[in-house]
Coordinates of C-alpha atoms in Angstrom, one line a residue:
Chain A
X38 CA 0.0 0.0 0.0
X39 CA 1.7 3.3 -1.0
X40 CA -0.9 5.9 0.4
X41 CA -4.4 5.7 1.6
X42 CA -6.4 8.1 -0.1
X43 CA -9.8 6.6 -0.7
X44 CA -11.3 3.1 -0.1
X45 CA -12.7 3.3 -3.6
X46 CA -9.8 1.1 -5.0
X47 CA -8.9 -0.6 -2.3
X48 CA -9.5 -4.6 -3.2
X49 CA -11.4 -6.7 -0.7
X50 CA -7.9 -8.3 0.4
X51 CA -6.2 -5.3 1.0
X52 CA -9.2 -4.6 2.9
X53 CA -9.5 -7.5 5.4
X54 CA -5.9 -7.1 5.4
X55 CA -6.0 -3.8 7.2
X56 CA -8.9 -4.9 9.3
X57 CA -6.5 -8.3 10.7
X58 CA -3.7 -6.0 11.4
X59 CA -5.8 -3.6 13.7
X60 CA -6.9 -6.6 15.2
X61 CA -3.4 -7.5 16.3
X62 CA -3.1 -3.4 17.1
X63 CA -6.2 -3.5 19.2
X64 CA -4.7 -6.3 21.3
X65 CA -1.5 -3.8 22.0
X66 CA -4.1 -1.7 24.0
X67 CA -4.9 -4.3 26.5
X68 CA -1.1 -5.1 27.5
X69 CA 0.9 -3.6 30.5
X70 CA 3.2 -1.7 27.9
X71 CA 0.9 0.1 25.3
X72 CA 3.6 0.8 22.7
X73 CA 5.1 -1.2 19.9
X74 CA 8.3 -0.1 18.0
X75 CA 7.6 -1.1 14.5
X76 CA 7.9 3.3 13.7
X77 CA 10.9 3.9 15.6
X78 CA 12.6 6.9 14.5
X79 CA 9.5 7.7 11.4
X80 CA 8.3 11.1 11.4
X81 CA 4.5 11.5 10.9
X82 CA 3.4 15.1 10.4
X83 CA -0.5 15.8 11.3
X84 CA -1.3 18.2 8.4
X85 CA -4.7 19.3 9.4
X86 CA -6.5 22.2 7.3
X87 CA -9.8 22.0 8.6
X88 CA -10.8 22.0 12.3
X89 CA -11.2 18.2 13.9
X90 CA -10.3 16.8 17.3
X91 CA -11.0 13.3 17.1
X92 CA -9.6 12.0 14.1
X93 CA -6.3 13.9 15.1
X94 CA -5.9 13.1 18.3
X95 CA -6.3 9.4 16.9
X96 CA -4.2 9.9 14.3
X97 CA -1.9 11.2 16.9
X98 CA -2.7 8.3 19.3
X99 CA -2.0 5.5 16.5
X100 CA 1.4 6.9 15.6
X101 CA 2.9 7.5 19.3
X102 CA 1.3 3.6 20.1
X103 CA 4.0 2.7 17.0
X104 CA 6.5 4.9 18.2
X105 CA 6.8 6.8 15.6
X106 CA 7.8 10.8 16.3
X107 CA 4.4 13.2 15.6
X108 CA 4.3 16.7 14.2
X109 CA 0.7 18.3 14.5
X110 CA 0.0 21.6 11.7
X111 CA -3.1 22.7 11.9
X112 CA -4.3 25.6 9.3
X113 CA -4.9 28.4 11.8
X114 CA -1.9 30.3 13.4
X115 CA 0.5 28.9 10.7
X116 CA 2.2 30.0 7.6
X117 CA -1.0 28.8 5.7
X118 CA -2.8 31.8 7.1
X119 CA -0.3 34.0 5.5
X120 CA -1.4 32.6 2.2
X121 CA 1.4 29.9 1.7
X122 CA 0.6 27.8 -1.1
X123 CA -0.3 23.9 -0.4
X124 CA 2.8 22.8 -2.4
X125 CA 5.1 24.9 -0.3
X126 CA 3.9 23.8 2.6
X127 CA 4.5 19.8 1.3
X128 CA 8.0 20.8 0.5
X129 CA 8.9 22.9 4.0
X130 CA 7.6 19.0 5.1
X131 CA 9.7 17.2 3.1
X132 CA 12.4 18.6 3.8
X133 CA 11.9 18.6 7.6
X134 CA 12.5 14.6 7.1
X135 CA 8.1 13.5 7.5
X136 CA 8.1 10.0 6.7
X137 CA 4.1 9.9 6.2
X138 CA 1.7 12.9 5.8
X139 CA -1.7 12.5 7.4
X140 CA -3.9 15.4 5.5
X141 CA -7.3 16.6 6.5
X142 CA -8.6 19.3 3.7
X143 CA -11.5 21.4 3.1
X144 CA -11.1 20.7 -0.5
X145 CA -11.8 17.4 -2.2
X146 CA -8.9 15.8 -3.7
X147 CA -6.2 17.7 -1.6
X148 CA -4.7 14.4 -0.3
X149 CA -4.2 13.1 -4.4
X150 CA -2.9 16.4 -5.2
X151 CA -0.1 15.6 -2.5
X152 CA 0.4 12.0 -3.9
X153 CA 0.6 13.1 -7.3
X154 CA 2.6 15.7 -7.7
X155 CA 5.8 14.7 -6.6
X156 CA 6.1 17.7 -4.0
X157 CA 7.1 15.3 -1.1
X158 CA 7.7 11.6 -1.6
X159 CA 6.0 10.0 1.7
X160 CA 2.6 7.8 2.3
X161 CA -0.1 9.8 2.2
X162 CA -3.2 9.2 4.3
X163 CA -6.5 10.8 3.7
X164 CA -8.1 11.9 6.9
X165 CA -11.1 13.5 5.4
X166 CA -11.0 16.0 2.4
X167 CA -14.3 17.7 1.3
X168 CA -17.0 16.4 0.8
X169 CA -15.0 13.3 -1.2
X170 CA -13.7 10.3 1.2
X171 CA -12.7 9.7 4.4
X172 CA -11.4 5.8 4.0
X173 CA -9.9 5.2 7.9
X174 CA -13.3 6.1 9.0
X175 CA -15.1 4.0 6.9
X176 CA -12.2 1.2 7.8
X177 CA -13.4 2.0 11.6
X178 CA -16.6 1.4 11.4
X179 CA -16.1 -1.5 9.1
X180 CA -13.6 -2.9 11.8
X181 CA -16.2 -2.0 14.9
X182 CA -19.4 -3.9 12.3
X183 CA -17.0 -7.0 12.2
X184 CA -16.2 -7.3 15.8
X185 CA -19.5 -6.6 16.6
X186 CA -21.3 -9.7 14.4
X187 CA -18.4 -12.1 14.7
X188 CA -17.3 -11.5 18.6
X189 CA -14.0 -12.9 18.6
X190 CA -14.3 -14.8 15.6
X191 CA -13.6 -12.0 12.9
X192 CA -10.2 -12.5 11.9
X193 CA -10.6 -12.8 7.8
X194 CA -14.0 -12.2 7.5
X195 CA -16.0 -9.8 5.2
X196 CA -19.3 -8.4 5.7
X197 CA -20.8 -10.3 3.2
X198 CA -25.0 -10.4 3.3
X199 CA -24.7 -7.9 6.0
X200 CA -27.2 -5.0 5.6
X201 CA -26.4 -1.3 6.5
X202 CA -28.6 1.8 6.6
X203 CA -26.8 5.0 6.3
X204 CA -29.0 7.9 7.9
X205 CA -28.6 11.7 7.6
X206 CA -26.7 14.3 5.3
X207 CA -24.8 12.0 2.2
X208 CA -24.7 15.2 0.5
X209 CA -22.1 16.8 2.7
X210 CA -20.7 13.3 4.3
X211 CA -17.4 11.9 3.4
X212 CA -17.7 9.1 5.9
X213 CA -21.1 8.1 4.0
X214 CA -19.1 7.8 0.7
X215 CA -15.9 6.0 2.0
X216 CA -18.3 3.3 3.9
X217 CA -20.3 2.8 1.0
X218 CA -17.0 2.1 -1.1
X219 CA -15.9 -0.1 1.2
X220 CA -19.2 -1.5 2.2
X221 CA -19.7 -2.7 -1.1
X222 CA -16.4 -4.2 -1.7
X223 CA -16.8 -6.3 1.7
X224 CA -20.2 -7.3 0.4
X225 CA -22.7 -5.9 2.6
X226 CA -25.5 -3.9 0.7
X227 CA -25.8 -0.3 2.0
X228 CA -29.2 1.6 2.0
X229 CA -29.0 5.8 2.3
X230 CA -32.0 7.7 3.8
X231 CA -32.1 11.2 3.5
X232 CA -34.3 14.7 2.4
X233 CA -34.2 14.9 -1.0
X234 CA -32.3 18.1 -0.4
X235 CA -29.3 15.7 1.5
X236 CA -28.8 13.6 -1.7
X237 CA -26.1 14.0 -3.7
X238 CA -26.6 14.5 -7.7
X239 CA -25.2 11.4 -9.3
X240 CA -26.3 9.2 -6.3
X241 CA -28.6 6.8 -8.5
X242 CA -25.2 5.6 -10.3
X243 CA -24.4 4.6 -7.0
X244 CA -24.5 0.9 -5.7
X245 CA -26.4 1.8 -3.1
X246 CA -30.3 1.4 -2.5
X247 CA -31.9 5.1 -1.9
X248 CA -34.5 6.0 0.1
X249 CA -36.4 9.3 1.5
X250 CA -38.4 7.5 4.5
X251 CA -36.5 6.3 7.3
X252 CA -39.5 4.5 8.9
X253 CA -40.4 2.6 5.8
X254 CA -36.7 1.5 5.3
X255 CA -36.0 0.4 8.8
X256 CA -39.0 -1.9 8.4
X257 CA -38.8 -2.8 5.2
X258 CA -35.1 -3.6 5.5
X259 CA -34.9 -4.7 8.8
X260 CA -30.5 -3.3 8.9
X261 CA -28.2 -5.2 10.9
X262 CA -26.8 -1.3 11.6
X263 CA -28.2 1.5 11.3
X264 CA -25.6 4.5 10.8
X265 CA -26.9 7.9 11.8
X266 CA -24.5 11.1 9.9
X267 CA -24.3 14.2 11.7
X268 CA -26.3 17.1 10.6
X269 CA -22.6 19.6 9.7
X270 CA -24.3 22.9 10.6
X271 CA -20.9 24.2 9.2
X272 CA -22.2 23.1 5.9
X273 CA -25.8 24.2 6.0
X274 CA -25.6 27.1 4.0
X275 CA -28.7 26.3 2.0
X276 CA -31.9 25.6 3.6
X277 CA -31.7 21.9 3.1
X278 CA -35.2 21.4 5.5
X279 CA -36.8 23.7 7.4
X280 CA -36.0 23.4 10.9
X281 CA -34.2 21.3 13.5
X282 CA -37.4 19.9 14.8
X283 CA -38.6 18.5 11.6
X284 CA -35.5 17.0 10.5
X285 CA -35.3 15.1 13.8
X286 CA -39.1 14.0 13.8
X287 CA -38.4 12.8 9.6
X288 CA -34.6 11.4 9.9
X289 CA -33.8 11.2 13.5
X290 CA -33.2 8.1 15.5
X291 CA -35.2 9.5 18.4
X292 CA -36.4 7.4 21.5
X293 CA -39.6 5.8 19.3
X294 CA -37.7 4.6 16.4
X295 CA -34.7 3.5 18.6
X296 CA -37.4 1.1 20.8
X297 CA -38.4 -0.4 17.6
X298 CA -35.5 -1.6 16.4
X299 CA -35.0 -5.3 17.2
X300 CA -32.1 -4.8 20.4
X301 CA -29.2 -6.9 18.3
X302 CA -29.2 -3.5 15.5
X303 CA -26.1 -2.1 15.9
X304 CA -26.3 1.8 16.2
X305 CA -23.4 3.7 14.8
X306 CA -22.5 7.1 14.8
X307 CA -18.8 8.8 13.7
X308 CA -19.3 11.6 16.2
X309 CA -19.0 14.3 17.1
X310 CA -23.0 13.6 17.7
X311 CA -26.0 16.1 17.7
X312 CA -27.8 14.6 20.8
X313 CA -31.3 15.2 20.0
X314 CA -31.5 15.8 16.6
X315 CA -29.8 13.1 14.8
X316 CA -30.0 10.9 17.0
X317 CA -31.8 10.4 20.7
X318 CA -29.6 10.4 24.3
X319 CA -31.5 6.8 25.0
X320 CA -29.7 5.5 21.1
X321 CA -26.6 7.0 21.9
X322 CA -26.0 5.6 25.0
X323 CA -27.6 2.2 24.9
X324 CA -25.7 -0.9 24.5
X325 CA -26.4 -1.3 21.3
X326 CA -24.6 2.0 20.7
X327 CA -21.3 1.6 19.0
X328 CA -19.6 5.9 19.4
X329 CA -17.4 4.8 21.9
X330 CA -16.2 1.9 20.2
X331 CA -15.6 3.6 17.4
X332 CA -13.7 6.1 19.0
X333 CA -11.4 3.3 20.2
X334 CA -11.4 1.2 17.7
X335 CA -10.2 4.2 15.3
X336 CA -6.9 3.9 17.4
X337 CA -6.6 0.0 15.9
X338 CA -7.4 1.0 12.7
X339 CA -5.1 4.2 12.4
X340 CA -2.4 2.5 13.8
X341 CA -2.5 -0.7 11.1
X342 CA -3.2 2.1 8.3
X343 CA 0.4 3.6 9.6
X344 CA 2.5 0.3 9.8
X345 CA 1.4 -0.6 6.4
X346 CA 2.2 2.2 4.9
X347 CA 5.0 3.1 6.4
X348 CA 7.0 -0.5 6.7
X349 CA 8.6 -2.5 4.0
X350 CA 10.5 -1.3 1.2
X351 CA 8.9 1.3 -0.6
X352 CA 10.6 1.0 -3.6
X353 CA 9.0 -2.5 -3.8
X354 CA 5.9 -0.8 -4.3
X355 CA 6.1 0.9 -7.2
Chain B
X148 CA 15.5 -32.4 -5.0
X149 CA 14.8 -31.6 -1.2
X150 CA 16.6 -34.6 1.1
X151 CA 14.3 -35.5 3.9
X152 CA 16.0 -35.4 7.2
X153 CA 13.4 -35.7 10.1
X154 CA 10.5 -37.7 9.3
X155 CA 7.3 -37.7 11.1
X156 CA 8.6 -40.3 13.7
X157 CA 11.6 -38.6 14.0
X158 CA 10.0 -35.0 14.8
X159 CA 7.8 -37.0 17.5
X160 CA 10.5 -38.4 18.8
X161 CA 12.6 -34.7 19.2
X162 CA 9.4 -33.0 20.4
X163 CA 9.4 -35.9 23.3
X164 CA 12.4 -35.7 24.2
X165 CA 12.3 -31.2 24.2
X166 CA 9.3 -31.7 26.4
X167 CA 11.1 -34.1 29.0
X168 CA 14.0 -31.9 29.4
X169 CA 11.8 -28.7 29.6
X170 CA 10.3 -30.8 32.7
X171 CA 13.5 -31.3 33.9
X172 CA 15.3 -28.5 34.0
X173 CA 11.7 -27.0 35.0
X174 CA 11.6 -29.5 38.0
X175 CA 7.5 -30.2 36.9
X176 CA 5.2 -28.3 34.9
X177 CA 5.0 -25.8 37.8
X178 CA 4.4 -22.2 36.3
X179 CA 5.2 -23.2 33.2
X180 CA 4.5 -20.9 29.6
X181 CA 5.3 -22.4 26.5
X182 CA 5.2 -19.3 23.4
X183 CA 5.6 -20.4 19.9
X184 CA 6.9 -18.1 17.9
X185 CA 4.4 -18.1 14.4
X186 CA 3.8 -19.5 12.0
X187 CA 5.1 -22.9 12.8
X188 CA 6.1 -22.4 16.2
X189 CA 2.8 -22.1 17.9
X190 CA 1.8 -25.4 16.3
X191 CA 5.3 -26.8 17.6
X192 CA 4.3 -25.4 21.1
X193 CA 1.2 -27.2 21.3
X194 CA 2.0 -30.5 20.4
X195 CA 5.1 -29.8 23.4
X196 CA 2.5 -28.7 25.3
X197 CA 0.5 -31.2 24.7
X198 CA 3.3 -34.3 25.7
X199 CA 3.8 -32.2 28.9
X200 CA 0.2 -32.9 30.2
X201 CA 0.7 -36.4 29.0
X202 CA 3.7 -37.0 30.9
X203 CA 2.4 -35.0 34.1
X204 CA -1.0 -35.2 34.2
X205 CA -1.6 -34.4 37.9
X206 CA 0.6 -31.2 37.8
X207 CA -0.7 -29.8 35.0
X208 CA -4.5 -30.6 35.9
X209 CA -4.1 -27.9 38.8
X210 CA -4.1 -25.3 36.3
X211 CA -7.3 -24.2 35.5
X212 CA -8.8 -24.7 31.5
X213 CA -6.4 -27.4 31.2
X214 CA -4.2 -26.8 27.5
X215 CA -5.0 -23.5 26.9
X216 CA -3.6 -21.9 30.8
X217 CA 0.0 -23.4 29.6
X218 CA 0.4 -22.9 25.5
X219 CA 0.3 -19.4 23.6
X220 CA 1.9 -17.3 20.9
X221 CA 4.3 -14.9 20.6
X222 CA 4.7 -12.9 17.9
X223 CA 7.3 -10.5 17.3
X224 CA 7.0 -9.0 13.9
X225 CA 6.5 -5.5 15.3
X226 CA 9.9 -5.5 17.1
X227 CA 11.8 -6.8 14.2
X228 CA 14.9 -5.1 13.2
X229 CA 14.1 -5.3 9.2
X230 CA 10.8 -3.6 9.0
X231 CA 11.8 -1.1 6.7
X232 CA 13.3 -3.4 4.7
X233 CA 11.9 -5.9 1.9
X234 CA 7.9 -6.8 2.0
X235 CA 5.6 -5.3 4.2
X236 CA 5.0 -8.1 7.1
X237 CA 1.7 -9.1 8.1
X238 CA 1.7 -9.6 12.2
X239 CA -0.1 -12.7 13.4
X240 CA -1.9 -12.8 16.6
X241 CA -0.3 -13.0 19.9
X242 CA -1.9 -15.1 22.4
X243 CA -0.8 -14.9 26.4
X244 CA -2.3 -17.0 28.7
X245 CA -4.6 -15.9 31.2
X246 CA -2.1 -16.4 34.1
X247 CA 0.0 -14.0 32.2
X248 CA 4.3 -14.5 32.3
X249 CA 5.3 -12.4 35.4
X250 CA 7.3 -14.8 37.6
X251 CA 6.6 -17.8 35.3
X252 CA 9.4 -19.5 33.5
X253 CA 8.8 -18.9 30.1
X254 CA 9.8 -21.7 27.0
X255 CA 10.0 -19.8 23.6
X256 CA 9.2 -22.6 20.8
X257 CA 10.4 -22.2 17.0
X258 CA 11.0 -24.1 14.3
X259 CA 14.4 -22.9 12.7
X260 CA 17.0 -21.3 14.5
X261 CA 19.4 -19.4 12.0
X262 CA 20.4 -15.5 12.6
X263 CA 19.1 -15.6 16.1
X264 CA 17.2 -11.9 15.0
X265 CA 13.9 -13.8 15.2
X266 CA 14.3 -14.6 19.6
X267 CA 15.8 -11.1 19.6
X268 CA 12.8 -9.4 18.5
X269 CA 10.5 -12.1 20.5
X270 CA 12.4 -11.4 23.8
X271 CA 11.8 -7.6 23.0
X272 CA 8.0 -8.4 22.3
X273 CA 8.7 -10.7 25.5
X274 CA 9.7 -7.5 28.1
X275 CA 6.5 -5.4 26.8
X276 CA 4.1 -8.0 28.2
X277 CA 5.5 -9.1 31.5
X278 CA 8.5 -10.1 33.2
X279 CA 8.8 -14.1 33.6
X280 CA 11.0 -15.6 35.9
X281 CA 13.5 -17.0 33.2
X282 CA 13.0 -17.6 29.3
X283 CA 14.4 -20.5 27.6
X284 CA 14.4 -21.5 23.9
X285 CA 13.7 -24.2 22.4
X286 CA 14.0 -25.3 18.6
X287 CA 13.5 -28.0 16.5
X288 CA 15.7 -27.4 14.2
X289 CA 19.6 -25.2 14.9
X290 CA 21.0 -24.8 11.7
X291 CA 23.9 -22.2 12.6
X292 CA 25.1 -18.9 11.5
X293 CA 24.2 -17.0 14.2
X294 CA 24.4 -13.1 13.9
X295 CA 23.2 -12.8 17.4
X296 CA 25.2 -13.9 21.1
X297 CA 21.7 -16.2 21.3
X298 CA 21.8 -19.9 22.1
X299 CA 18.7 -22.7 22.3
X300 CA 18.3 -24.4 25.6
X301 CA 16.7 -27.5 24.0
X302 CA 17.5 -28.2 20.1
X303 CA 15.7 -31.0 18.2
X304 CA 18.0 -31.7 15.8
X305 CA 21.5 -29.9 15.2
X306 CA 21.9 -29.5 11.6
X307 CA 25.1 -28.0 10.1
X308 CA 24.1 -26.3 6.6
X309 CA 25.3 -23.6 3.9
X310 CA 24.0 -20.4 3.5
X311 CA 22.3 -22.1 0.2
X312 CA 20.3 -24.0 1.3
X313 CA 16.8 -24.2 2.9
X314 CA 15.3 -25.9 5.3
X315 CA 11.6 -26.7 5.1
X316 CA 9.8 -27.9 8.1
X317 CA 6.3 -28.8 7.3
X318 CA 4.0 -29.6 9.7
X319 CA 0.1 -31.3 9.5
X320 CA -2.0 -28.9 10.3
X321 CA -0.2 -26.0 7.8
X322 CA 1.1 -28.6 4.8
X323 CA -0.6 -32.3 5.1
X324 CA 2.6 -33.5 5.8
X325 CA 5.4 -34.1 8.6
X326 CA 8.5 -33.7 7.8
X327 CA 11.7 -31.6 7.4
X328 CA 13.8 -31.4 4.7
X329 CA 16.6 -29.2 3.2
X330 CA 16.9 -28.3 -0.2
X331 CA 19.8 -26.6 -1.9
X332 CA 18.0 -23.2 -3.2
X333 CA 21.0 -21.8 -5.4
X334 CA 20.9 -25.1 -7.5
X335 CA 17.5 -25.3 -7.8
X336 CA 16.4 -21.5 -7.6
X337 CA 18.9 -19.6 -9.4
X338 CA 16.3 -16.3 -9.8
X339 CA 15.2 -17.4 -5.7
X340 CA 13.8 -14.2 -3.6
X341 CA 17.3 -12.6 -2.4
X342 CA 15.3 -10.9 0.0
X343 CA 14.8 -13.9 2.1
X344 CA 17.9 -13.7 4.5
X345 CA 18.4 -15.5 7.8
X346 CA 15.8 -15.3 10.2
X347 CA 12.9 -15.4 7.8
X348 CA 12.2 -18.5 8.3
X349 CA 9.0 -18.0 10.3
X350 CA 7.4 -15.6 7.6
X351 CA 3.5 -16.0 7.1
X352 CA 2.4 -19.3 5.4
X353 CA 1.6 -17.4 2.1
X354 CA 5.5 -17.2 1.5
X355 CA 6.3 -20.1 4.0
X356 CA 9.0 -22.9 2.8
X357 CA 6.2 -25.2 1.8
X358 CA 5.5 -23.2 -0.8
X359 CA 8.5 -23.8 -3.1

């Protein structure tokens, strides 16, 4: 693997791959010494464009577990401010020795810019640009689905015949797009539901069933998870519905819906949640709620993303 | 042509004979952890582990679950010293028993001993998950050519060999058959991976020795 930039292309086996290695990482986290040195002396730099506290602080988390060194940029207060150009800022990297680059961008297809252009030769990894992809997350939740339905057992598998609704705003979500990428190549069938307005143009190509009633498809379906998106008030610049209230009483996963599911649906959310409009207190924190888990298991994830890109030969690779 | 030099009866025989002298130098099965280093190793642990209970049934019935308390694995691909070198390596599970190593003397099972860079990097994994008592090594085969001050307590089968060749331990569960042999790779395999140096010999069964 030379950089993760979407989950698009990535084969089932490269897949399940990742997914066994952050197994083994996940184990690290229950030992006395919570470190490994497979990154010894490898220099990740944090390149972060766009605000986000979770998926850096993993990111951060998954490369000091591997003993790797960590440089954190974030957009605000640096050079970038002053108007310094993407490609400068990849070469002032480069040249400070950063053996990966882990990029989060307002702007879709920042992360292949950075692969593709020769400005600094390190693995890439996508942590969320635009509204495009944002393949570790998708990886996450793939890992925490596969845990969750095998218990112990999920070493290898894929998620074939497995059936997963994806709830909320696909328009704006790159975690909707990564899962359904890699959904689909692990061979679970994914189901959106959203407002008309929340559906991207396009989405009918898609191989993903589409849906404007969340009531009809939960019973109709009858998901093994049920995925709720948060509503990114950041991105509402349109009025998409007309108010809060409504959205949650259409789309939400409040108390009502949540009692109706059959208690073995597994209730995702990437966070950072909306409580009460996308999705009910009594969902979030039930047992059958996965956030936290998530959270955790991001760690895992991050830190197999990281060792495979980042061990081996990379002249092999090419 | 591959020349056989342990056959099945001969590997049971080795594997007897490691498992009486870890009892003995053990005194008993007392606090006893056998690791086998993957692939081949962990199966090579069990079947040790497995003669042990045989041979002291009433020690090792104190320990609760029976098999499981007293066998694991150990792997040590994230402490090896070539990681940025050659093909990306997949880890394999590690496996500790529920009593844990601290205090316990702990017997490290593989199948070839070569460079000795393998047991360096499962020692290191060794010292992030506890701190036995003592850790001894045992291996079926020792075929030399040490890069490493590292030794085997209890060696199946010392076998002197070139650089050349290639020993091939197969084992039931992984190959259908029982045996090792040694093959000589630079007459046979003139364009053979280069990258494979000593101490590879444990890779992941997709590139194991049974493959050639």
């Amino acid at each position: 693997m030379r950089h993760l930039l979407t989950t698009k292309h990535l084969s089932r086996d490269a897949a399940i791959q990742i997914l066994d290695v952050a197994e083994d990482m996940a184990d690290v986290a229950n030992r006395e010494v919570k470190k490994l040195p497979a990154l010894r002396g490898k220099t990740v730099v944090n390149l972060f464009f766009e605000d986000s506290t979770r998926t850096r602080i993993s990111f951060e988390a998954a490369a000091k577990r591997l003993s790797a060194d960590v440089i954190n940029f974030s957009a605000k207060g640096s050079s970038v401010s002053k108007g310094e150009s993407l490609k400068d800022t990849a070469q002032t990297l480069a040249a400070m020795g950063a053996d990966a680059v882990v990029i989060r961008h307002q702007s879709s297809g920042a992360p292949q810019v950075l692969a593709e252009s020769g400005w600094i030769d390190a693995p890439i990894v996508n942590a969320g640009d635009g509204t495009h992809e944002h393949p570790t997350q998708a990886l996450l939740d793939a890992f925490t689905m596969r845990r969750r339905l095998y218990n112990g057992q999920s070493r290898g598998r894929d998620l074939d015949g497995v059936g997963v609704v994806i709830v909320g705003d696909i328009l704006h979500s790159r975690v909707a797009r990564s899962n359904l990428w890699l959904l689909e190549t692990l061979g679970a069938h994914v189901t959106f539901v959203a407002p008309a307005t929340l559906v991207p143009l396009g989405a009918e190509t898609w191989p993903v069933a589409i849906s404007y009633d969340l009531d009809a498809t939960l019973a109709a379906e009858k998901p093994d998870v049920v995925m709720m998106l948060r509503i990114q008030s950041e991105r509402m610049n349109a009025a998409f519905f007309p108010n809060a209230r409504e959205y949650s009483r259409e789309w939400g996963l409040d108390d009502v819906r949540f009692a109706a599911l059959p208690t073995d649906t597994i209730v995702m959310h990437p966070g950072p949640m909306n409580r009460g409009l996308e999705i009910s207190a009594a969902a979030a924190d039930s047992a059958q709620s996965t956030v936290l888990e998530q959270v955790t298991n991001g760690v895992s994830i991050r830190m197999a993303a990281l060792y495979l890109l980042l061990s081996g030969d990379r002249e092999a690779l090419l | 042509m591959a020349r056989v030099v342990l056959s099945q009866a001969d590997m049971q025989r080795a594997l007897t004979r490691i498992a009486h002298e870890i009892l003995e130098s053990n005194k008993g099965a007392a606090d006893l952890v056998i690791l086998g280093i993957p692939t081949r190793g962990v199966y090579l642990a069990q079947r040790i582990a497995a003669i042990i209970q045989r041979i002291e049934p009433e020690a090792t019935a104190t320990v609760p679950g029976s098999g499981s308390a007293m066998v694991g694995a150990l792997d040590a691909t994230m402490y090896r010293d070539d990681l940025s070198r050659g093909r990306t390596r997949t880890p394999s599970p590690t496996q500790i028993p529920s009593g844990g190593v601290d205090g316990k003397t702990v017997v490290l099972v593989d199948d070839v001993l070569y460079s000795g860079r393998t047991i360096r990097a499962a020692l290191d994994a060794l010292n992030d998950i506890g701190r036995p008592r003592v850790v001894r090594l045992a291996v079926l085969i020792d075929r030399g050519h040490r890069e490493l001050p590292i030794r085997a307590d209890f060696v199946g089968k010392n076998l002197p060999t070139s650089t050349d060749e290639r020993i091939n331990v197969r084992l039931a569960e992984l190959d259908g058959v029982e045996e090792v042999s040694i093959e000589n790779r630079a007459a046979e395999h003139p364009e053979a991976d280069t990258a494979r140096g000593p101490g590879t010999s444990t890779s992941a069964p997709s590139t194991s020795e049974a493959t050639s």
